[in-house]
PDB file of C-alpha atoms in Angstrom:
ATOM      1  CA  MET M 269      -8.495 -78.085 159.785  1.00  0.00           C
ATOM      2  CA  THR M 270      -5.867 -76.263 161.693  1.00  0.00           C
ATOM      3  CA  HIS M 271      -2.361 -77.562 161.800  1.00  0.00           C
ATOM      4  CA  LYS M 272       0.776 -77.079 163.952  1.00  0.00           C
ATOM      5  CA  THR M 273       4.261 -77.243 162.567  1.00  0.00           C
ATOM      6  CA  PHE M 274       7.152 -78.938 164.368  1.00  0.00           C
ATOM      7  CA  ASP M 275      10.952 -79.369 163.567  1.00  0.00           C
ATOM      8  CA  ILE M 276      12.724 -82.433 164.734  1.00  0.00           C
ATOM      9  CA  THR M 277      16.534 -82.835 164.563  1.00  0.00           C
ATOM     10  CA  LEU M 278      18.291 -86.014 165.393  1.00  0.00           C
ATOM     11  CA  SER M 279      21.699 -87.611 165.234  1.00  0.00           C
ATOM     12  CA  CYS M 280      23.105 -91.062 165.988  1.00  0.00           C
ATOM     13  CA  GLU M 281      25.374 -93.745 164.721  1.00  0.00           C
ATOM     14  CA  ASP M 282      24.425 -94.645 161.168  1.00  0.00           C
ATOM     15  CA  ARG M 283      22.653 -97.989 160.526  1.00  0.00           C
ATOM     16  CA  PRO M 284      19.738 -99.181 158.398  1.00  0.00           C
ATOM     17  CA  GLY M 285      16.160 -98.389 159.451  1.00  0.00           C
ATOM     18  CA  ILE M 286      16.628 -95.005 161.051  1.00  0.00           C
ATOM     19  CA  VAL M 287      14.462 -92.905 158.601  1.00  0.00           C
ATOM     20  CA  ALA M 288      11.828 -95.605 158.393  1.00  0.00           C
ATOM     21  CA  ALA M 289      11.399 -95.794 162.149  1.00  0.00           C
ATOM     22  CA  VAL M 290      10.962 -92.104 162.615  1.00  0.00           C
ATOM     23  CA  THR M 291       8.759 -91.478 159.697  1.00  0.00           C
ATOM     24  CA  THR M 292       6.513 -94.472 160.524  1.00  0.00           C
ATOM     25  CA  GLU M 293       5.844 -93.102 164.051  1.00  0.00           C
ATOM     26  CA  LEU M 294       5.176 -89.542 162.497  1.00  0.00           C
ATOM     27  CA  ALA M 295       2.653 -91.209 160.056  1.00  0.00           C
ATOM     28  CA  GLY M 296       1.001 -92.845 162.944  1.00  0.00           C
ATOM     29  CA  LEU M 297       0.265 -89.433 164.276  1.00  0.00           C
ATOM     30  CA  GLY M 298      -1.230 -88.256 160.995  1.00  0.00           C
ATOM     31  CA  ALA M 299       1.843 -86.105 160.348  1.00  0.00           C
ATOM     32  CA  ASN M 300       2.594 -84.534 157.162  1.00  0.00           C
ATOM     33  CA  ILE M 301       6.219 -84.033 156.336  1.00  0.00           C
ATOM     34  CA  ALA M 302       6.805 -80.673 154.745  1.00  0.00           C
ATOM     35  CA  GLU M 303      10.773 -80.895 154.506  1.00  0.00           C
ATOM     36  CA  SER M 304      13.236 -83.627 155.095  1.00  0.00           C
ATOM     37  CA  ASN M 305      17.106 -83.372 155.173  1.00  0.00           C
ATOM     38  CA  GLN M 306      19.661 -85.961 156.002  1.00  0.00           C
ATOM     39  CA  PHE M 307      23.487 -86.356 155.940  1.00  0.00           C
ATOM     40  CA  TRP M 308      25.723 -89.252 156.713  1.00  0.00           C
ATOM     41  CA  ASP M 309      29.185 -88.349 157.936  1.00  0.00           C
ATOM     42  CA  GLN M 310      31.105 -91.326 156.573  1.00  0.00           C
ATOM     43  CA  ARG M 311      34.324 -90.483 158.499  1.00  0.00           C
ATOM     44  CA  THR M 312      32.617 -90.609 161.951  1.00  0.00           C
ATOM     45  CA  ASN M 313      29.594 -92.859 160.834  1.00  0.00           C
ATOM     46  CA  ARG M 314      27.230 -90.323 162.370  1.00  0.00           C
ATOM     47  CA  PHE M 315      23.765 -89.838 160.768  1.00  0.00           C
ATOM     48  CA  PHE M 316      22.049 -86.382 160.938  1.00  0.00           C
ATOM     49  CA  MET M 317      18.431 -85.661 160.100  1.00  0.00           C
ATOM     50  CA  ARG M 318      16.103 -82.777 160.154  1.00  0.00           C
ATOM     51  CA  ILE M 319      12.337 -83.170 159.561  1.00  0.00           C
ATOM     52  CA  SER M 320       9.790 -80.387 159.388  1.00  0.00           C
ATOM     53  CA  PHE M 321       6.198 -81.667 159.691  1.00  0.00           C
ATOM     54  CA  THR M 322       2.629 -80.600 160.453  1.00  0.00           C
ATOM     55  CA  VAL M 323       0.108 -82.219 162.705  1.00  0.00           C
ATOM     56  CA  ALA M 324      -3.422 -81.639 163.677  1.00  0.00           C
ATOM     57  CA  GLU M 325      -4.054 -78.944 166.326  1.00  0.00           C
ATOM     58  CA  GLY M 326      -4.809 -81.456 168.928  1.00  0.00           C
ATOM     59  CA  VAL M 327      -1.485 -83.166 168.709  1.00  0.00           C
ATOM     60  CA  GLY M 328       1.225 -81.589 170.941  1.00  0.00           C
ATOM     61  CA  ARG M 329       4.775 -82.085 172.129  1.00  0.00           C
ATOM     62  CA  GLU M 330       4.048 -84.810 174.566  1.00  0.00           C
ATOM     63  CA  GLU M 331       2.173 -86.893 172.050  1.00  0.00           C
ATOM     64  CA  ILE M 332       5.092 -86.528 169.524  1.00  0.00           C
ATOM     65  CA  THR M 333       7.758 -87.354 172.049  1.00  0.00           C
ATOM     66  CA  ARG M 334       5.860 -90.358 173.239  1.00  0.00           C
ATOM     67  CA  ALA M 335       5.429 -91.716 169.847  1.00  0.00           C
ATOM     68  CA  LEU M 336       9.107 -91.282 169.024  1.00  0.00           C
ATOM     69  CA  GLU M 337      10.385 -92.818 172.193  1.00  0.00           C
ATOM     70  CA  PRO M 338      10.893 -96.330 170.778  1.00  0.00           C
ATOM     71  CA  ALA M 339      12.813 -95.106 167.814  1.00  0.00           C
ATOM     72  CA  ILE M 340      14.932 -92.864 169.951  1.00  0.00           C
ATOM     73  CA  ALA M 341      15.860 -95.696 172.291  1.00  0.00           C
ATOM     74  CA  ARG M 342      16.407 -98.253 169.583  1.00  0.00           C
ATOM     75  CA  PHE M 343      18.879 -96.019 167.749  1.00  0.00           C
ATOM     76  CA  ASP M 344      20.206 -94.228 170.777  1.00  0.00           C
ATOM     77  CA  MET M 345      19.361 -90.909 169.145  1.00  0.00           C
ATOM     78  CA  LYS M 346      20.130 -87.421 170.310  1.00  0.00           C
ATOM     79  CA  THR M 347      17.079 -85.397 169.479  1.00  0.00           C
ATOM     80  CA  ALA M 348      15.504 -81.997 169.704  1.00  0.00           C
ATOM     81  CA  LEU M 349      11.940 -80.901 169.021  1.00  0.00           C
ATOM     82  CA  ALA M 350      10.983 -77.505 168.234  1.00  0.00           C
ATOM     83  CA  ASP M 351       7.313 -76.065 168.062  1.00  0.00           C
ATOM     84  CA  ARG M 352       7.437 -73.435 165.184  1.00  0.00           C
ATOM     85  CA  GLY M 353       4.361 -71.927 166.694  1.00  0.00           C
ATOM     86  CA  ARG M 354       6.412 -70.666 169.525  1.00  0.00           C
ATOM     87  CA  ARG M 355       8.381 -67.387 168.656  1.00  0.00           C
ATOM     88  CA  PRO M 356      12.029 -67.817 169.721  1.00  0.00           C
ATOM     89  CA  LYS M 357      13.492 -65.370 172.119  1.00  0.00           C
ATOM     90  CA  ILE M 358      16.956 -63.866 171.543  1.00  0.00           C
ATOM     91  CA  VAL M 359      19.211 -61.614 173.603  1.00  0.00           C
ATOM     92  CA  ILE M 360      21.379 -59.277 171.461  1.00  0.00           C
ATOM     93  CA  MET M 361      24.826 -58.037 172.759  1.00  0.00           C
ATOM     94  CA  VAL M 362      26.324 -54.965 171.081  1.00  0.00           C
ATOM     95  CA  SER M 363      29.169 -52.461 171.713  1.00  0.00           C
ATOM     96  CA  LYS M 364      29.532 -49.281 169.731  1.00  0.00           C
ATOM     97  CA  PHE M 365      29.218 -50.534 166.149  1.00  0.00           C
ATOM     98  CA  ASP M 366      25.504 -51.214 165.647  1.00  0.00           C
ATOM     99  CA  HIS M 367      25.179 -52.166 162.026  1.00  0.00           C
ATOM    100  CA  ALA M 368      24.550 -55.874 162.807  1.00  0.00           C
ATOM    101  CA  LEU M 369      22.034 -55.031 165.494  1.00  0.00           C
ATOM    102  CA  LEU M 370      20.102 -52.782 163.290  1.00  0.00           C
ATOM    103  CA  HIS M 371      19.979 -55.294 160.465  1.00  0.00           C
ATOM    104  CA  LEU M 372      18.717 -57.985 162.857  1.00  0.00           C
ATOM    105  CA  LEU M 373      15.924 -55.598 164.181  1.00  0.00           C
ATOM    106  CA  TYR M 374      14.974 -54.658 160.592  1.00  0.00           C
ATOM    107  CA  GLN M 375      14.732 -58.335 159.385  1.00  0.00           C
ATOM    108  CA  ILE M 376      12.556 -59.195 162.403  1.00  0.00           C
ATOM    109  CA  ARG M 377      10.309 -56.037 161.761  1.00  0.00           C
ATOM    110  CA  VAL M 378       9.825 -57.156 158.095  1.00  0.00           C
ATOM    111  CA  GLY M 379       9.066 -60.687 159.106  1.00  0.00           C
ATOM    112  CA  TRP M 380      12.033 -62.380 157.457  1.00  0.00           C
ATOM    113  CA  LEU M 381      13.376 -63.375 160.740  1.00  0.00           C
ATOM    114  CA  ASP M 382      10.957 -64.849 163.210  1.00  0.00           C
ATOM    115  CA  ALA M 383      12.233 -63.859 166.754  1.00  0.00           C
ATOM    116  CA  GLU M 384      11.445 -61.799 169.693  1.00  0.00           C
ATOM    117  CA  VAL M 385      14.198 -59.635 171.138  1.00  0.00           C
ATOM    118  CA  VAL M 386      13.712 -59.871 174.765  1.00  0.00           C
ATOM    119  CA  ALA M 387      16.803 -57.635 175.771  1.00  0.00           C
ATOM    120  CA  ILE M 388      19.734 -55.820 174.359  1.00  0.00           C
ATOM    121  CA  VAL M 389      22.930 -55.829 176.536  1.00  0.00           C
ATOM    122  CA  SER M 390      25.786 -53.426 175.843  1.00  0.00           C
ATOM    123  CA  ASN M 391      28.995 -52.230 177.589  1.00  0.00           C
ATOM    124  CA  HIS M 392      28.117 -48.862 176.141  1.00  0.00           C
ATOM    125  CA  GLU M 393      25.069 -46.439 176.018  1.00  0.00           C
ATOM    126  CA  ASP M 394      25.187 -45.908 172.207  1.00  0.00           C
ATOM    127  CA  SER M 395      22.236 -48.249 171.200  1.00  0.00           C
ATOM    128  CA  ARG M 396      19.924 -47.234 174.124  1.00  0.00           C
ATOM    129  CA  ARG M 397      17.715 -45.114 171.892  1.00  0.00           C
ATOM    130  CA  THR M 398      17.478 -47.854 169.342  1.00  0.00           C
ATOM    131  CA  ALA M 399      16.255 -50.258 172.140  1.00  0.00           C
ATOM    132  CA  GLU M 400      13.783 -47.531 173.470  1.00  0.00           C
ATOM    133  CA  ALA M 401      12.441 -46.982 169.963  1.00  0.00           C
ATOM    134  CA  GLY M 402      11.586 -50.746 169.679  1.00  0.00           C
ATOM    135  CA  ASN M 403      10.365 -50.995 173.369  1.00  0.00           C
ATOM    136  CA  ILE M 404      13.174 -53.458 174.032  1.00  0.00           C
ATOM    137  CA  PRO M 405      14.681 -53.626 177.631  1.00  0.00           C
ATOM    138  CA  TYR M 406      18.219 -52.196 177.428  1.00  0.00           C
ATOM    139  CA  HIS M 407      20.984 -53.243 179.920  1.00  0.00           C
ATOM    140  CA  HIS M 408      24.049 -51.030 180.043  1.00  0.00           C
ATOM    141  CA  TRP M 409      26.711 -53.215 181.813  1.00  0.00           C
ATOM    142  CA  LYS M 410      30.044 -51.736 181.661  1.00  0.00           C
ATOM    143  CA  VAL M 411      32.698 -54.549 181.790  1.00  0.00           C
ATOM    144  CA  THR M 412      36.088 -54.065 183.556  1.00  0.00           C
ATOM    145  CA  LYS M 413      38.676 -56.542 184.558  1.00  0.00           C
ATOM    146  CA  ASP M 414      37.442 -56.372 188.159  1.00  0.00           C
ATOM    147  CA  ASN M 415      33.643 -56.856 187.468  1.00  0.00           C
ATOM    148  CA  LYS M 416      33.761 -59.164 184.468  1.00  0.00           C
ATOM    149  CA  ALA M 417      32.745 -62.384 186.298  1.00  0.00           C
ATOM    150  CA  GLU M 418      29.777 -60.381 188.075  1.00  0.00           C
ATOM    151  CA  GLN M 419      28.570 -58.978 184.784  1.00  0.00           C
ATOM    152  CA  GLU M 420      28.527 -62.499 183.205  1.00  0.00           C
ATOM    153  CA  GLN M 421      26.533 -63.839 186.004  1.00  0.00           C
ATOM    154  CA  LYS M 422      23.970 -61.044 185.366  1.00  0.00           C
ATOM    155  CA  LEU M 423      23.873 -62.201 181.630  1.00  0.00           C
ATOM    156  CA  LEU M 424      23.208 -65.741 182.601  1.00  0.00           C
ATOM    157  CA  ALA M 425      20.474 -64.631 185.066  1.00  0.00           C
ATOM    158  CA  LEU M 426      18.979 -62.523 182.309  1.00  0.00           C
ATOM    159  CA  VAL M 427      18.879 -65.449 179.953  1.00  0.00           C
ATOM    160  CA  LYS M 428      17.220 -67.593 182.432  1.00  0.00           C
ATOM    161  CA  GLU M 429      14.598 -64.890 183.424  1.00  0.00           C
ATOM    162  CA  THR M 430      13.703 -64.119 179.899  1.00  0.00           C
ATOM    163  CA  GLY M 431      13.730 -67.670 178.632  1.00  0.00           C
ATOM    164  CA  ALA M 432      16.021 -66.648 175.888  1.00  0.00           C
ATOM    165  CA  ASP M 433      16.831 -69.373 173.344  1.00  0.00           C
ATOM    166  CA  LEU M 434      19.933 -67.615 171.875  1.00  0.00           C
ATOM    167  CA  VAL M 435      22.512 -65.053 172.623  1.00  0.00           C
ATOM    168  CA  VAL M 436      23.630 -63.064 169.639  1.00  0.00           C
ATOM    169  CA  LEU M 437      26.947 -61.146 169.749  1.00  0.00           C
ATOM    170  CA  ALA M 438      26.232 -58.438 167.260  1.00  0.00           C
ATOM    171  CA  ARG M 439      29.676 -56.908 167.175  1.00  0.00           C
ATOM    172  CA  TYR M 440      29.966 -57.191 170.952  1.00  0.00           C
ATOM    173  CA  MET M 441      33.689 -56.249 171.564  1.00  0.00           C
ATOM    174  CA  GLN M 442      34.212 -58.198 174.901  1.00  0.00           C
ATOM    175  CA  VAL M 443      35.683 -61.630 175.056  1.00  0.00           C
ATOM    176  CA  LEU M 444      33.548 -63.949 177.009  1.00  0.00           C
ATOM    177  CA  SER M 445      35.203 -66.018 179.712  1.00  0.00           C
ATOM    178  CA  ASN M 446      35.796 -69.720 179.194  1.00  0.00           C
ATOM    179  CA  GLU M 447      33.094 -70.467 181.906  1.00  0.00           C
ATOM    180  CA  LEU M 448      30.529 -68.382 180.118  1.00  0.00           C
ATOM    181  CA  SER M 449      31.525 -69.720 176.692  1.00  0.00           C
ATOM    182  CA  ASN M 450      30.983 -73.302 178.044  1.00  0.00           C
ATOM    183  CA  ARG M 451      27.599 -72.448 179.614  1.00  0.00           C
ATOM    184  CA  LEU M 452      26.268 -70.971 176.345  1.00  0.00           C
ATOM    185  CA  PHE M 453      27.781 -73.468 174.096  1.00  0.00           C
ATOM    186  CA  GLY M 454      25.462 -74.075 171.163  1.00  0.00           C
ATOM    187  CA  LYS M 455      23.340 -71.126 172.222  1.00  0.00           C
ATOM    188  CA  ALA M 456      25.552 -68.191 171.503  1.00  0.00           C
ATOM    189  CA  ILE M 457      26.496 -67.012 168.006  1.00  0.00           C
ATOM    190  CA  ASN M 458      29.202 -64.432 167.269  1.00  0.00           C
ATOM    191  CA  ILE M 459      30.076 -62.507 164.050  1.00  0.00           C
ATOM    192  CA  HIS M 460      33.776 -62.262 163.288  1.00  0.00           C
ATOM    193  CA  HIS M 461      35.408 -60.168 160.392  1.00  0.00           C
ATOM    194  CA  SER M 462      37.549 -62.819 158.473  1.00  0.00           C
ATOM    195  CA  PHE M 463      40.303 -62.073 155.971  1.00  0.00           C
ATOM    196  CA  LEU M 464      43.039 -63.919 154.148  1.00  0.00           C
ATOM    197  CA  PRO M 465      45.144 -63.380 156.140  1.00  0.00           C
ATOM    198  CA  SER M 466      43.106 -62.711 159.296  1.00  0.00           C
ATOM    199  CA  PHE M 467      43.781 -59.350 161.114  1.00  0.00           C
ATOM    200  CA  LYS M 468      43.403 -59.071 164.805  1.00  0.00           C
ATOM    201  CA  GLY M 469      43.379 -56.007 167.054  1.00  0.00           C
ATOM    202  CA  ALA M 470      42.176 -52.579 166.259  1.00  0.00           C
ATOM    203  CA  LYS M 471      40.871 -51.448 162.747  1.00  0.00           C
ATOM    204  CA  PRO M 472      41.171 -54.812 160.941  1.00  0.00           C
ATOM    205  CA  TYR M 473      39.776 -53.321 157.667  1.00  0.00           C
ATOM    206  CA  HIS M 474      42.380 -50.712 157.757  1.00  0.00           C
ATOM    207  CA  GLN M 475      45.001 -53.359 158.270  1.00  0.00           C
ATOM    208  CA  ALA M 476      43.609 -55.271 155.305  1.00  0.00           C
ATOM    209  CA  HIS M 477      43.727 -52.222 153.135  1.00  0.00           C
ATOM    210  CA  GLU M 478      47.311 -51.625 154.024  1.00  0.00           C
ATOM    211  CA  ARG M 479      48.214 -55.160 153.115  1.00  0.00           C
ATOM    212  CA  GLY M 480      46.532 -55.023 149.872  1.00  0.00           C
ATOM    213  CA  VAL M 481      43.949 -57.662 150.556  1.00  0.00           C
ATOM    214  CA  LYS M 482      41.788 -58.885 147.590  1.00  0.00           C
ATOM    215  CA  LEU M 483      39.001 -60.589 149.607  1.00  0.00           C
ATOM    216  CA  ILE M 484      37.203 -59.485 152.726  1.00  0.00           C
ATOM    217  CA  GLY M 485      34.520 -61.407 154.489  1.00  0.00           C
ATOM    218  CA  ALA M 486      32.805 -62.388 157.600  1.00  0.00           C
ATOM    219  CA  THR M 487      32.174 -65.684 159.642  1.00  0.00           C
ATOM    220  CA  ALA M 488      29.290 -66.391 161.966  1.00  0.00           C
ATOM    221  CA  HIS M 489      30.179 -69.132 164.448  1.00  0.00           C
ATOM    222  CA  TYR M 490      29.051 -70.654 167.746  1.00  0.00           C
ATOM    223  CA  VAL M 491      31.084 -69.154 170.774  1.00  0.00           C
ATOM    224  CA  THR M 492      33.639 -71.372 172.315  1.00  0.00           C
ATOM    225  CA  PRO M 493      36.515 -70.763 174.785  1.00  0.00           C
ATOM    226  CA  ASP M 494      38.818 -70.814 171.749  1.00  0.00           C
ATOM    227  CA  LEU M 495      38.470 -67.171 170.470  1.00  0.00           C
ATOM    228  CA  ASP M 496      36.786 -66.947 167.113  1.00  0.00           C
ATOM    229  CA  GLU M 497      37.418 -70.724 166.446  1.00  0.00           C
ATOM    230  CA  GLY M 498      33.895 -72.106 167.332  1.00  0.00           C
ATOM    231  CA  PRO M 499      31.934 -74.346 164.792  1.00  0.00           C
ATOM    232  CA  ILE M 500      31.234 -72.246 161.725  1.00  0.00           C
ATOM    233  CA  ILE M 501      27.464 -71.643 160.708  1.00  0.00           C
ATOM    234  CA  GLU M 502      27.784 -69.231 157.923  1.00  0.00           C
ATOM    235  CA  GLN M 503      30.270 -67.194 155.766  1.00  0.00           C
ATOM    236  CA  GLU M 504      30.579 -64.736 152.891  1.00  0.00           C
ATOM    237  CA  THR M 505      33.366 -63.115 150.939  1.00  0.00           C
ATOM    238  CA  GLU M 506      33.590 -60.184 148.680  1.00  0.00           C
ATOM    239  CA  ARG M 507      36.258 -58.989 146.281  1.00  0.00           C
ATOM    240  CA  VAL M 508      37.855 -55.701 146.911  1.00  0.00           C
ATOM    241  CA  SER M 509      40.655 -53.856 144.992  1.00  0.00           C
ATOM    242  CA  HIS M 510      43.394 -51.366 145.223  1.00  0.00           C
ATOM    243  CA  ALA M 511      41.083 -48.685 143.965  1.00  0.00           C
ATOM    244  CA  MET M 512      38.979 -48.837 147.142  1.00  0.00           C
ATOM    245  CA  SER M 513      39.821 -46.745 150.271  1.00  0.00           C
ATOM    246  CA  ALA M 514      40.024 -48.119 153.663  1.00  0.00           C
ATOM    247  CA  GLU M 515      36.586 -46.623 154.407  1.00  0.00           C
ATOM    248  CA  ASP M 516      35.152 -48.583 151.367  1.00  0.00           C
ATOM    249  CA  PHE M 517      36.547 -51.757 153.083  1.00  0.00           C
ATOM    250  CA  VAL M 518      34.824 -50.843 156.255  1.00  0.00           C
ATOM    251  CA  ALA M 519      31.535 -50.105 154.504  1.00  0.00           C
ATOM    252  CA  ALA M 520      31.819 -53.453 152.656  1.00  0.00           C
ATOM    253  CA  GLY M 521      32.594 -55.274 155.790  1.00  0.00           C
ATOM    254  CA  ARG M 522      29.732 -53.790 157.662  1.00  0.00           C
ATOM    255  CA  ASP M 523      27.326 -54.979 154.909  1.00  0.00           C
ATOM    256  CA  ILE M 524      28.889 -58.588 154.870  1.00  0.00           C
ATOM    257  CA  GLU M 525      28.830 -58.785 158.701  1.00  0.00           C
ATOM    258  CA  SER M 526      25.319 -57.841 159.065  1.00  0.00           C
ATOM    259  CA  ARG M 527      24.096 -60.349 156.291  1.00  0.00           C
ATOM    260  CA  VAL M 528      26.070 -63.247 157.474  1.00  0.00           C
ATOM    261  CA  LEU M 529      24.984 -62.760 161.180  1.00  0.00           C
ATOM    262  CA  ALA M 530      21.320 -62.564 160.140  1.00  0.00           C
ATOM    263  CA  ARG M 531      21.453 -65.682 158.088  1.00  0.00           C
ATOM    264  CA  ALA M 532      23.219 -67.563 160.767  1.00  0.00           C
ATOM    265  CA  VAL M 533      20.630 -66.475 163.434  1.00  0.00           C
ATOM    266  CA  LYS M 534      17.837 -67.610 161.033  1.00  0.00           C
ATOM    267  CA  LEU M 535      19.482 -70.938 160.395  1.00  0.00           C
ATOM    268  CA  HIS M 536      19.854 -71.665 164.063  1.00  0.00           C
ATOM    269  CA  LEU M 537      16.364 -70.631 165.061  1.00  0.00           C
ATOM    270  CA  GLU M 538      14.825 -72.714 162.379  1.00  0.00           C
ATOM    271  CA  SER M 539      16.741 -75.811 163.721  1.00  0.00           C
ATOM    272  CA  ARG M 540      18.841 -76.058 160.602  1.00  0.00           C
ATOM    273  CA  VAL M 541      22.245 -76.202 162.391  1.00  0.00           C
ATOM    274  CA  MET M 542      23.517 -79.303 164.036  1.00  0.00           C
ATOM    275  CA  LEU M 543      26.753 -79.603 165.693  1.00  0.00           C
ATOM    276  CA  ASN M 544      29.115 -82.340 164.483  1.00  0.00           C
ATOM    277  CA  GLY M 545      32.130 -82.195 166.737  1.00  0.00           C
ATOM    278  CA  HIS M 546      34.096 -79.029 165.786  1.00  0.00           C
ATOM    279  CA  LYS M 547      32.024 -78.644 162.691  1.00  0.00           C
ATOM    280  CA  THR M 548      28.421 -78.037 161.845  1.00  0.00           C
ATOM    281  CA  VAL M 549      25.798 -79.819 159.614  1.00  0.00           C
ATOM    282  CA  VAL M 550      23.669 -76.990 158.055  1.00  0.00           C
ATOM    283  CA  PHE M 551      20.416 -77.943 156.292  1.00  0.00           C
ATOM    284  CA  ALA M 552      19.808 -74.798 154.505  1.00  0.00           C
ATOM    285  CA  LYS M 553      16.513 -74.277 152.780  1.00  0.00           C
ATOM    286  CA  GLY M 554      16.648 -74.716 148.910  1.00  0.00           C
TER     287      GLY M 554
END
């Protein structure tokens, strides 16, 4: 028998009976639970859960939603249901540095990342040939102080037109406006070089080298109006030493940024990330 796979995420105030209520309804549909994760935030008394399950081919989104309605209403749950048979669509934004973009495209090509890139948007022409090689529509929208609002409206229109589920800022070196950040909240991921201390402005890896930093790293987070301070999805650090050149720092940073961003995108597209105020609950596999 052919089966379909769905992921459901839910959050609500914690109290007894939540898991039983949801799993009982899924059992009534003949669902088989493949993976289940849960977390109780004792400070806020919020309960978070993700269930991946399979159902017979004839059972669809409407039947699942209808079956779960009593439990959702009873516990006042905030839920999201994702059909794993539908390939998520993403828009990638990039400037001149294309390492994170190329890593995402590679991971999609080899099947580790299940996504369809419906567009690449850039304020430079540098990645056009990359897009053309992959038959991906390329939008070169130069951003200035005078046309920023207009270009951001074009991005929103593109997201709507393509049905994109996620916008990925793969080293897109333009600050999004507060309005756009709010419109895309929870649906836009940025990659940020993060050091101890953090260096802002031009050539951050060179600044880190000059200061004798011993750790470099990267942080993938949701975009918010607070620049580089959105809810964190994934991070990684790597030790560096005085024997390394500034160019070595840059090379290490490129690798870390690419890996961290790809993992964050995968976690999001697999419904493994749930927002918990200014933080995230991440149900990583394994």
